[in-house]
Amino acid sequence: MFRYLDPRLHATLRERQVQGDGCGDGSVELPLVTVIYASYTGNTKTEAESLGRFLEASGVCKVDVLNLSDLQFDIDLPSKRFVVFLVSTYEGGEPVPSCKQFFVDLGEAVFDFRYDKTFLQKLSFAVVGFGSIEYQSNFCRCAGELDSWLASLSARRVVPLLKVTDTDSIEGQMRGWRAAFVNALEGMKGSGLKQVETEEVGCCGGGGGKDQGGDLC
């Protein structure tokens, strides 16, 4: 079963998990996928936990689920191999307050000469944004920025950015994306993952939110 890890335990277990525990029968070790959520009301956290269960049930990976507010991009991301971000949209298209510093630091690093443009070259990632299409230009804006910034630091996009809108079935929007992500993980065996273009899939959703474009998920 996937683990929701306290950051202190995660630091202790991370190296062993990334290397793999072995399957006990000589089969290929499963990769570790870290599902990271940024949530305001808890809805996006629930989606992250659901995704974690789905991925482990698929049999292609092991899963950790972490809160983005507990992480620092320059300390935690370089040590990871596969990460999925589930990001709720707050007012004005901004990230939720508890995770804003992560976004500020990552966005600044893209233009900071002290960070090499290959800083995240060992990381493969995917981003899912949650908001409401009714907010137009602010619709999952922070998720789009996250997706772009990670790629700018040479992280490899596994599948295109997904925007999920609360004006339609979240499950219906997630279904095809989940299958594509699992297929990408299966395809990595032997040849590794290739960078995916930046085109978006679907719409991003979340629960109604404020007039400025937040979903408050």
XYZ file of N, CA and C in Angstrom:
651
model
N 0.850 -1.202 0.000
C 0.000 0.000 0.000
C 0.881 1.245 0.000
N 0.451 2.321 -0.704
C 1.266 3.513 -0.766
C 1.386 4.135 0.607
N 2.435 4.924 0.783
C 2.720 5.504 2.088
C 2.525 7.009 2.045
N 1.831 7.568 3.063
C 1.827 9.008 3.265
C 2.911 9.255 4.310
N 4.010 9.884 3.909
C 5.171 9.966 4.777
C 5.346 11.336 5.414
N 5.616 11.321 6.715
C 6.114 12.505 7.376
C 7.483 12.821 6.768
N 7.802 14.088 6.504
C 9.083 14.428 5.882
C 10.295 13.870 6.602
N 10.213 13.738 7.928
C 11.353 13.204 8.681
C 11.589 11.738 8.344
N 10.504 10.979 8.218
C 10.643 9.578 7.838
C 11.063 9.457 6.386
N 10.536 10.373 5.562
C 10.866 10.316 4.138
C 12.357 10.476 3.913
N 12.994 11.395 4.677
C 14.430 11.601 4.517
C 15.210 10.333 4.846
N 14.728 9.584 5.830
C 15.420 8.362 6.239
C 15.244 7.237 5.228
N 14.038 7.142 4.650
C 13.716 6.007 3.779
C 14.009 6.252 2.309
N 14.209 7.514 1.924
C 14.251 7.874 0.513
C 15.285 7.076 -0.278
N 16.513 7.016 0.213
C 17.556 6.356 -0.555
C 17.262 4.882 -0.771
N 16.779 4.206 0.267
C 16.454 2.785 0.128
C 15.319 2.578 -0.864
N 14.323 3.460 -0.854
C 13.175 3.305 -1.733
C 13.539 3.568 -3.184
N 14.355 4.601 -3.412
C 14.741 4.918 -4.780
C 15.557 3.783 -5.384
N 16.413 3.177 -4.568
C 17.208 2.064 -5.058
C 16.348 0.832 -5.276
N 15.218 0.756 -4.563
C 14.296 -0.383 -4.717
C 14.528 -1.407 -3.634
N 13.461 -2.034 -3.222
C 13.547 -3.045 -2.176
C 13.735 -4.441 -2.758
N 13.600 -4.537 -4.068
C 13.669 -5.858 -4.676
C 12.330 -6.547 -4.600
N 12.065 -7.432 -5.521
C 10.774 -8.106 -5.557
C 10.843 -9.508 -4.980
N 12.038 -9.952 -4.658
C 12.164 -11.247 -4.021
C 12.133 -12.413 -4.983
N 11.901 -12.143 -6.272
C 11.819 -13.244 -7.215
C 12.695 -13.012 -8.433
N 13.637 -12.052 -8.310
C 14.539 -11.791 -9.409
C 13.958 -10.875 -10.465
N 12.754 -10.356 -10.263
C 12.136 -9.475 -11.248
C 12.706 -8.067 -11.131
N 12.387 -7.224 -12.100
C 12.880 -5.863 -12.130
C 12.297 -5.071 -10.972
N 13.138 -4.290 -10.292
C 12.674 -3.497 -9.178
C 11.753 -2.387 -9.666
N 10.725 -2.093 -8.905
C 9.769 -1.069 -9.286
C 10.308 0.319 -8.954
N 10.110 1.280 -9.836
C 10.525 2.656 -9.536
C 9.633 3.268 -8.467
N 10.161 4.269 -7.779
C 9.393 5.005 -6.782
C 8.850 6.279 -7.415
N 7.535 6.457 -7.370
C 6.892 7.677 -7.838
C 6.422 8.461 -6.617
N 6.822 9.718 -6.531
C 6.381 10.578 -5.442
C 5.248 11.466 -5.936
N 4.077 11.316 -5.334
C 2.917 12.146 -5.660
C 2.889 13.290 -4.657
N 2.977 14.523 -5.159
C 3.070 15.705 -4.307
C 1.854 16.595 -4.550
N 1.169 16.974 -3.501
C -0.044 17.769 -3.661
C 0.085 19.136 -2.996
N -0.617 20.114 -3.581
C -0.793 21.438 -2.992
C -2.297 21.661 -2.889
N -2.826 21.646 -1.675
C -4.267 21.660 -1.474
C -4.658 22.713 -0.455
N -5.842 23.313 -0.632
C -6.348 24.322 0.301
C -7.414 23.735 1.231
N -8.432 23.125 0.665
C -9.515 22.567 1.476
C -9.373 21.068 1.721
N -8.464 20.415 0.989
C -8.267 18.978 1.150
C -8.715 18.155 -0.035
N -9.423 18.755 -0.993
C -9.899 17.995 -2.150
C -8.750 17.494 -3.027
N -7.757 18.335 -3.242
C -6.617 17.928 -4.073
C -5.789 16.869 -3.353
N -5.701 16.960 -2.040
C -5.039 15.909 -1.266
C -5.748 14.578 -1.476
N -7.076 14.594 -1.458
C -7.847 13.370 -1.680
C -7.562 12.789 -3.060
N -7.466 13.649 -4.073
C -7.144 13.187 -5.425
C -5.738 12.590 -5.481
N -4.806 13.177 -4.740
C -3.432 12.655 -4.706
C -3.397 11.264 -4.090
N -4.125 11.077 -3.012
C -4.169 9.766 -2.369
C -4.837 8.741 -3.279
N -5.871 9.160 -3.990
C -6.541 8.267 -4.933
C -5.600 7.873 -6.066
N -4.839 8.844 -6.575
C -3.866 8.547 -7.633
C -2.801 7.581 -7.127
N -2.368 7.772 -5.888
C -1.377 6.871 -5.317
C -1.868 5.437 -5.267
N -3.112 5.250 -4.855
C -3.682 3.897 -4.815
C -3.778 3.307 -6.222
N -4.188 4.128 -7.182
C -4.301 3.651 -8.555
C -2.944 3.212 -9.104
N -1.917 4.009 -8.880
C -0.594 3.698 -9.421
C -0.036 2.414 -8.808
N -0.201 2.251 -7.504
C 0.299 1.022 -6.895
C -0.497 -0.190 -7.357
N -1.807 -0.022 -7.534
C -2.629 -1.131 -8.017
C -2.255 -1.526 -9.436
N -1.704 -0.580 -10.206
C -1.290 -0.877 -11.581
C -0.076 -1.800 -11.620
N 0.666 -1.856 -10.512
C 1.820 -2.744 -10.428
C 3.074 -2.249 -11.118
N 3.110 -0.966 -11.536
C 4.284 -0.475 -12.261
C 5.216 0.354 -11.390
N 4.809 0.660 -10.153
C 5.658 1.504 -9.317
C 5.264 1.391 -7.851
N 6.160 1.887 -7.014
C 5.857 2.147 -5.618
C 5.515 3.624 -5.495
N 4.804 4.021 -4.434
C 4.305 5.392 -4.340
C 4.496 5.961 -2.943
N 4.936 7.212 -2.893
C 4.874 8.037 -1.693
C 3.959 9.212 -2.000
N 3.217 9.694 -1.017
C 2.382 10.879 -1.166
C 2.854 11.921 -0.151
N 3.204 13.113 -0.645
C 3.758 14.161 0.208
C 3.030 15.482 -0.007
N 3.060 16.326 1.020
C 2.500 17.671 0.957
C 3.575 18.623 0.447
N 3.266 19.389 -0.594
C 4.242 20.300 -1.176
C 4.729 21.332 -0.168
N 3.885 21.681 0.787
C 4.270 22.688 1.774
C 5.413 22.216 2.670
N 5.685 20.911 2.686
C 6.769 20.363 3.508
C 8.099 20.301 2.764
N 8.113 20.714 1.493
C 9.287 20.509 0.653
C 9.955 21.822 0.241
N 11.268 21.725 -0.064
C 12.019 22.810 -0.663
C 12.536 22.305 -2.020
N 12.293 23.077 -3.054
C 12.580 22.565 -4.394
C 14.053 22.226 -4.590
N 14.963 23.055 -4.073
C 16.381 22.844 -4.335
C 17.004 21.763 -3.461
N 16.290 21.352 -2.419
C 16.783 20.293 -1.540
C 16.122 18.957 -1.861
N 14.811 18.974 -2.068
C 14.058 17.730 -2.208
C 13.933 17.213 -3.639
N 13.794 18.086 -4.628
C 13.547 17.607 -5.991
C 14.753 16.949 -6.659
N 15.976 17.479 -6.501
C 17.104 16.850 -7.202
C 17.341 15.392 -6.830
N 16.876 14.974 -5.660
C 17.120 13.603 -5.212
C 16.054 12.634 -5.708
N 15.015 13.150 -6.362
C 13.910 12.297 -6.801
C 14.035 11.972 -8.281
N 13.419 10.863 -8.673
C 13.460 10.436 -10.071
C 12.130 10.662 -10.781
N 11.017 10.281 -10.145
C 9.691 10.455 -10.742
C 8.791 11.189 -9.752
N 8.211 12.292 -10.198
C 7.336 13.088 -9.344
C 6.083 13.475 -10.118
N 4.932 13.361 -9.467
C 3.675 13.856 -10.016
C 3.169 14.945 -9.080
N 2.922 16.132 -9.626
C 2.385 17.240 -8.850
C 0.890 17.381 -9.105
N 0.099 17.447 -8.036
C -1.322 17.774 -8.124
C -1.510 19.103 -7.421
N -1.872 20.122 -8.197
C -1.796 21.495 -7.703
C -3.148 22.192 -7.782
N -3.641 22.633 -6.640
C -4.865 23.421 -6.584
C -4.550 24.882 -6.905
N -5.547 25.583 -7.448
C -5.397 26.993 -7.796
C -6.103 27.860 -6.765
N -5.383 28.859 -6.266
C -5.960 29.777 -5.285
C -6.409 31.056 -6.005
N -6.712 32.113 -5.249
C -7.208 33.358 -5.813
C -6.219 33.956 -6.811
N -6.757 34.472 -7.921
C -5.923 35.114 -8.924
C -5.012 34.171 -9.674
N -5.302 32.864 -9.635
C -4.471 31.890 -10.321
C -3.205 31.530 -9.571
N -3.090 32.010 -8.325
C -1.888 31.788 -7.520
C -1.906 30.403 -6.870
N -0.736 29.915 -6.438
C -0.709 28.662 -5.660
C -1.323 28.890 -4.291
N -1.718 27.809 -3.634
C -2.300 27.948 -2.297
C -1.259 28.557 -1.356
N -1.670 29.349 -0.373
C -0.729 30.078 0.485
C 0.336 29.205 1.140
N -0.026 28.009 1.577
C 0.936 27.157 2.286
C 2.076 26.690 1.393
N 1.889 26.776 0.067
C 2.902 26.287 -0.882
C 3.520 27.407 -1.712
N 3.141 28.641 -1.425
C 3.580 29.744 -2.282
C 5.090 29.903 -2.302
N 5.759 29.693 -1.163
C 7.208 29.881 -1.119
C 7.929 28.922 -2.051
N 7.427 27.703 -2.165
C 8.011 26.733 -3.097
C 7.971 27.292 -4.513
N 6.830 27.849 -4.904
C 6.680 28.402 -6.247
C 7.578 29.615 -6.450
N 7.670 30.469 -5.447
C 8.527 31.651 -5.544
C 9.977 31.234 -5.752
N 10.447 30.292 -4.952
C 11.846 29.857 -5.044
C 12.141 29.191 -6.380
N 11.229 28.332 -6.840
C 11.442 27.650 -8.111
C 11.416 28.639 -9.271
N 10.448 29.560 -9.265
C 10.362 30.540 -10.338
C 11.582 31.430 -10.408
N 12.113 31.815 -9.258
C 13.309 32.657 -9.237
C 14.533 31.880 -9.707
N 14.605 30.599 -9.394
C 15.756 29.783 -9.776
C 15.904 29.674 -11.289
N 14.786 29.715 -12.010
C 14.825 29.615 -13.473
C 15.666 30.742 -14.067
N 15.668 31.913 -13.413
C 16.378 33.079 -13.937
C 17.612 33.435 -13.111
N 17.977 32.565 -12.188
C 19.106 32.810 -11.296
C 20.352 32.128 -11.859
N 21.394 32.908 -12.132
C 22.613 32.360 -12.733
C 23.300 31.352 -11.822
N 22.952 31.352 -10.542
C 23.585 30.405 -9.619
C 23.058 28.988 -9.796
N 21.930 28.844 -10.481
C 21.371 27.518 -10.752
C 21.650 27.139 -12.200
N 22.355 26.050 -12.368
C 22.618 25.554 -13.710
C 21.307 25.124 -14.365
N 21.229 25.299 -15.683
C 19.999 24.956 -16.400
C 19.751 23.444 -16.433
N 20.706 22.656 -15.981
C 20.525 21.203 -15.891
C 20.282 20.762 -14.441
N 19.892 21.691 -13.597
C 19.761 21.431 -12.161
C 18.835 20.250 -11.856
N 17.771 20.086 -12.640
C 16.788 19.017 -12.376
C 16.813 17.958 -13.484
N 17.955 17.751 -14.108
C 18.013 16.852 -15.257
C 17.733 15.387 -14.917
N 17.852 15.005 -13.661
C 17.585 13.620 -13.272
C 16.115 13.380 -12.910
N 15.331 14.450 -12.910
C 13.932 14.358 -12.495
C 13.011 14.184 -13.698
N 12.084 13.238 -13.612
C 10.993 13.103 -14.577
C 9.701 13.476 -13.857
N 8.847 14.243 -14.524
C 7.704 14.810 -13.808
C 6.437 14.838 -14.650
N 5.329 15.039 -13.947
C 4.036 15.300 -14.572
C 3.286 16.243 -13.649
N 2.440 17.088 -14.226
C 1.689 18.071 -13.443
C 0.210 17.985 -13.786
N -0.618 17.983 -12.737
C -2.073 18.070 -12.891
C -2.536 19.284 -12.095
N -3.246 20.192 -12.767
C -3.777 21.367 -12.094
C -5.266 21.212 -11.849
N -5.743 21.795 -10.754
C -7.162 21.765 -10.407
C -7.660 23.195 -10.228
N -8.735 23.551 -10.928
C -9.292 24.899 -10.847
C -10.644 24.928 -11.517
N -10.978 26.047 -12.128
C -12.249 26.180 -12.835
C -12.031 26.920 -14.142
N -12.490 26.346 -15.230
C -12.335 26.952 -16.545
C -13.069 28.281 -16.638
N -13.996 28.543 -15.728
C -14.736 29.796 -15.717
C -13.839 31.002 -15.465
N -12.646 30.755 -14.913
C -11.753 31.857 -14.584
C -10.749 32.156 -15.691
N -10.934 31.546 -16.837
C -10.234 31.886 -18.073
C -8.718 31.955 -17.896
N -8.111 33.143 -17.971
C -6.649 33.240 -17.967
C -6.020 32.781 -16.657
N -6.790 32.784 -15.576
C -6.265 32.314 -14.295
C -6.505 30.832 -14.059
N -7.121 30.198 -15.011
C -7.457 28.785 -14.909
C -6.193 27.944 -14.822
N -5.915 27.377 -13.652
C -4.734 26.534 -13.409
C -3.434 27.217 -13.804
N -3.386 28.523 -13.606
C -2.189 29.267 -14.021
C -0.940 28.795 -13.276
N -1.056 28.565 -11.972
C 0.128 28.156 -11.211
C 0.608 26.760 -11.627
N -0.304 25.889 -12.018
C 0.099 24.562 -12.495
C 0.873 24.685 -13.808
N 0.412 25.579 -14.688
C 1.124 25.802 -15.940
C 2.513 26.368 -15.718
N 2.627 27.276 -14.751
C 3.938 27.849 -14.436
C 4.870 26.780 -13.879
N 4.352 25.950 -12.994
C 5.162 24.866 -12.424
C 5.680 23.944 -13.526
N 4.797 23.544 -14.430
C 5.170 22.668 -15.538
C 6.280 23.284 -16.376
N 6.152 24.563 -16.689
C 7.141 25.263 -17.512
C 8.471 25.424 -16.790
N 8.434 25.797 -15.521
C 9.661 26.021 -14.767
C 10.462 24.739 -14.587
N 9.787 23.638 -14.310
C 10.502 22.368 -14.158
C 11.237 22.000 -15.444
N 10.557 22.155 -16.570
C 11.185 21.851 -17.859
C 12.352 22.794 -18.138
N 12.254 24.035 -17.686
C 13.328 25.016 -17.911
C 14.605 24.633 -17.184
N 14.474 23.841 -16.117
C 15.649 23.371 -15.376
C 15.998 21.932 -15.756
N 15.551 21.527 -16.952
C 15.920 20.250 -17.584
C 15.235 19.027 -17.005
N 14.203 19.215 -16.173
C 13.405 18.055 -15.764
C 12.642 17.550 -16.989
N 12.396 16.257 -17.044
C 11.765 15.630 -18.212
C 10.281 15.421 -17.984
N 9.486 15.941 -18.885
C 8.030 15.831 -18.792
C 7.597 14.451 -19.279
N 6.924 13.687 -18.424
C 6.504 12.326 -18.759
C 5.255 12.325 -19.634
N 4.275 13.125 -19.239
C 3.036 13.299 -20.003
C 2.684 14.783 -19.961
N 1.882 15.267 -20.912
C 1.538 16.693 -20.934
C 0.768 17.132 -19.693
N 0.874 18.411 -19.402
C 0.109 19.041 -18.323
C -1.379 18.769 -18.501
N -2.022 18.361 -17.412
C -3.476 18.172 -17.419
C -4.120 19.262 -16.581
N -5.141 19.924 -17.143
C -5.933 20.902 -16.403
C -7.325 20.317 -16.163
N -7.693 20.219 -14.899
C -8.959 19.599 -14.511
C -9.908 20.682 -14.004
N -11.081 20.784 -14.597
C -12.039 21.797 -14.184
C -13.159 21.206 -13.337
N -13.577 21.966 -12.343
C -14.636 21.495 -11.462
C -16.017 21.611 -12.106
N -16.057 22.097 -13.349
C -17.333 22.181 -14.057
C -17.672 20.881 -14.782
N -16.817 19.885 -14.668
C -17.049 18.589 -15.295
C -16.570 17.497 -14.341
N -16.815 16.242 -14.707
C -16.421 15.118 -13.864
C -14.903 15.040 -13.741
N -14.401 15.122 -12.513
C -12.956 15.014 -12.295
C -12.457 13.628 -12.686
N -13.205 12.602 -12.319
C -12.816 11.237 -12.670
C -12.733 11.072 -14.178
N -13.703 11.625 -14.890
C -13.688 11.513 -16.343
C -12.489 12.196 -16.965
N -12.054 13.299 -16.387
C -10.899 14.023 -16.905
C -9.579 13.341 -16.536
N -9.550 12.692 -15.391
C -8.324 12.058 -14.923
C -8.065 10.699 -15.566
N -9.117 10.027 -16.007
C -8.993 8.623 -16.423
C -7.961 8.419 -17.528
N -8.081 9.167 -18.609
C -7.158 8.999 -19.721
C -5.740 9.406 -19.364
N -5.611 10.450 -18.553
C -4.285 10.916 -18.135
C -3.582 9.856 -17.294
N -4.313 9.246 -16.364
C -3.710 8.187 -15.530
C -3.195 7.042 -16.394
N -3.990 6.632 -17.380
C -3.581 5.532 -18.251
C -2.323 5.910 -19.028
N -2.260 7.163 -19.510
C -1.096 7.616 -20.260
C 0.151 7.628 -19.378
N -0.009 8.023 -18.115
C 1.136 8.054 -17.209
C 1.653 6.646 -16.927
N 0.741 5.717 -16.677
C 1.149 4.327 -16.439
C 1.852 3.764 -17.673
N 1.326 4.045 -18.851
C 1.963 3.573 -20.087
C 3.368 4.140 -20.227
N 3.550 5.396 -19.840
C 4.874 6.007 -19.916
C 5.851 5.325 -18.967
N 5.382 4.995 -17.751
C 6.249 4.289 -16.807
C 6.626 2.913 -17.334
N 5.664 2.216 -17.912
C 5.956 0.902 -18.472
C 6.946 1.010 -19.628
N 6.824 2.069 -20.410
C 7.699 2.256 -21.556
C 9.117 2.630 -21.201
N 9.344 3.024 -19.945
C 10.688 3.428 -19.545
C 11.645 2.254 -19.441
N 11.120 1.051 -19.316
C 11.975 -0.112 -19.098
C 12.951 -0.293 -20.249
N 14.208 -0.252 -19.922
C 15.247 -0.502 -20.914
C 15.700 0.721 -21.655
N 14.793 1.646 -22.004
C 15.188 2.759 -22.851
C 15.054 4.117 -22.191
N 14.401 4.203 -21.030
C 14.231 5.469 -20.353
C 13.102 6.288 -20.951
N 12.839 7.441 -20.318
C 11.731 8.288 -20.736
C 12.216 9.420 -21.622
N 11.398 9.793 -22.580
C 11.703 10.918 -23.447
C 10.887 12.131 -23.015
N 11.451 13.315 -23.298
C 10.740 14.548 -22.990
C 9.484 14.666 -23.846
N 8.385 15.073 -23.213
C 7.119 15.261 -23.904
C 6.929 16.746 -24.165
N 6.319 17.087 -25.271
C 6.083 18.490 -25.605
C 5.156 19.133 -24.576
N 5.082 20.472 -24.619
C 4.406 21.226 -23.569
C 2.902 21.328 -23.744
N 2.346 20.774 -24.787
C 0.914 20.917 -25.010
C 0.108 20.399 -23.825
N -1.026 21.039 -23.582
C -1.864 20.703 -22.446
C -2.926 19.681 -22.839
N -3.459 19.024 -21.833
C -4.558 18.083 -22.032
C -5.710 18.507 -21.151
N -6.908 18.567 -21.702
C -8.102 18.802 -20.908
C -8.147 20.163 -20.259
N -8.905 20.266 -19.169
C -9.098 21.498 -18.426
C -8.767 21.263 -16.970
N -8.385 22.310 -16.277
C -8.063 22.184 -14.855
C -9.225 22.570 -13.993
N -9.443 21.878 -12.911
C -10.610 22.187 -12.116
C -10.363 22.348 -10.657
N -11.367 22.678 -9.948
C -11.360 22.823 -8.520
C -12.645 23.455 -8.089
N -12.845 23.632 -6.869
C -14.162 23.954 -6.377
C -14.576 25.395 -6.361
N -14.991 25.935 -7.483
C -15.668 27.217 -7.498
C -14.785 28.406 -7.246
N -14.286 28.552 -6.009
C -13.302 29.542 -5.681
C -13.820 30.972 -5.655
N -12.880 31.915 -5.697
C -13.186 33.329 -5.586
C -13.317 33.944 -6.974
N -13.746 35.213 -6.987
C -13.927 35.909 -8.243
C -12.612 36.064 -8.996
N -11.494 36.023 -8.296
C -10.201 36.245 -8.917
C -9.652 34.997 -9.587
N -10.330 33.887 -9.496
C -9.888 32.727 -10.255
C -9.350 31.592 -9.446
N -9.704 31.462 -8.178
C -9.216 30.348 -7.379
C -10.224 29.228 -7.303
N -9.716 28.017 -7.032
C -10.644 26.903 -6.873
C -10.775 26.471 -5.426
N -9.813 26.849 -4.589
C -9.852 26.527 -3.162
C -10.046 25.038 -2.908
N -9.307 24.199 -3.665
C -9.382 22.747 -3.478
C -8.501 22.321 -2.334
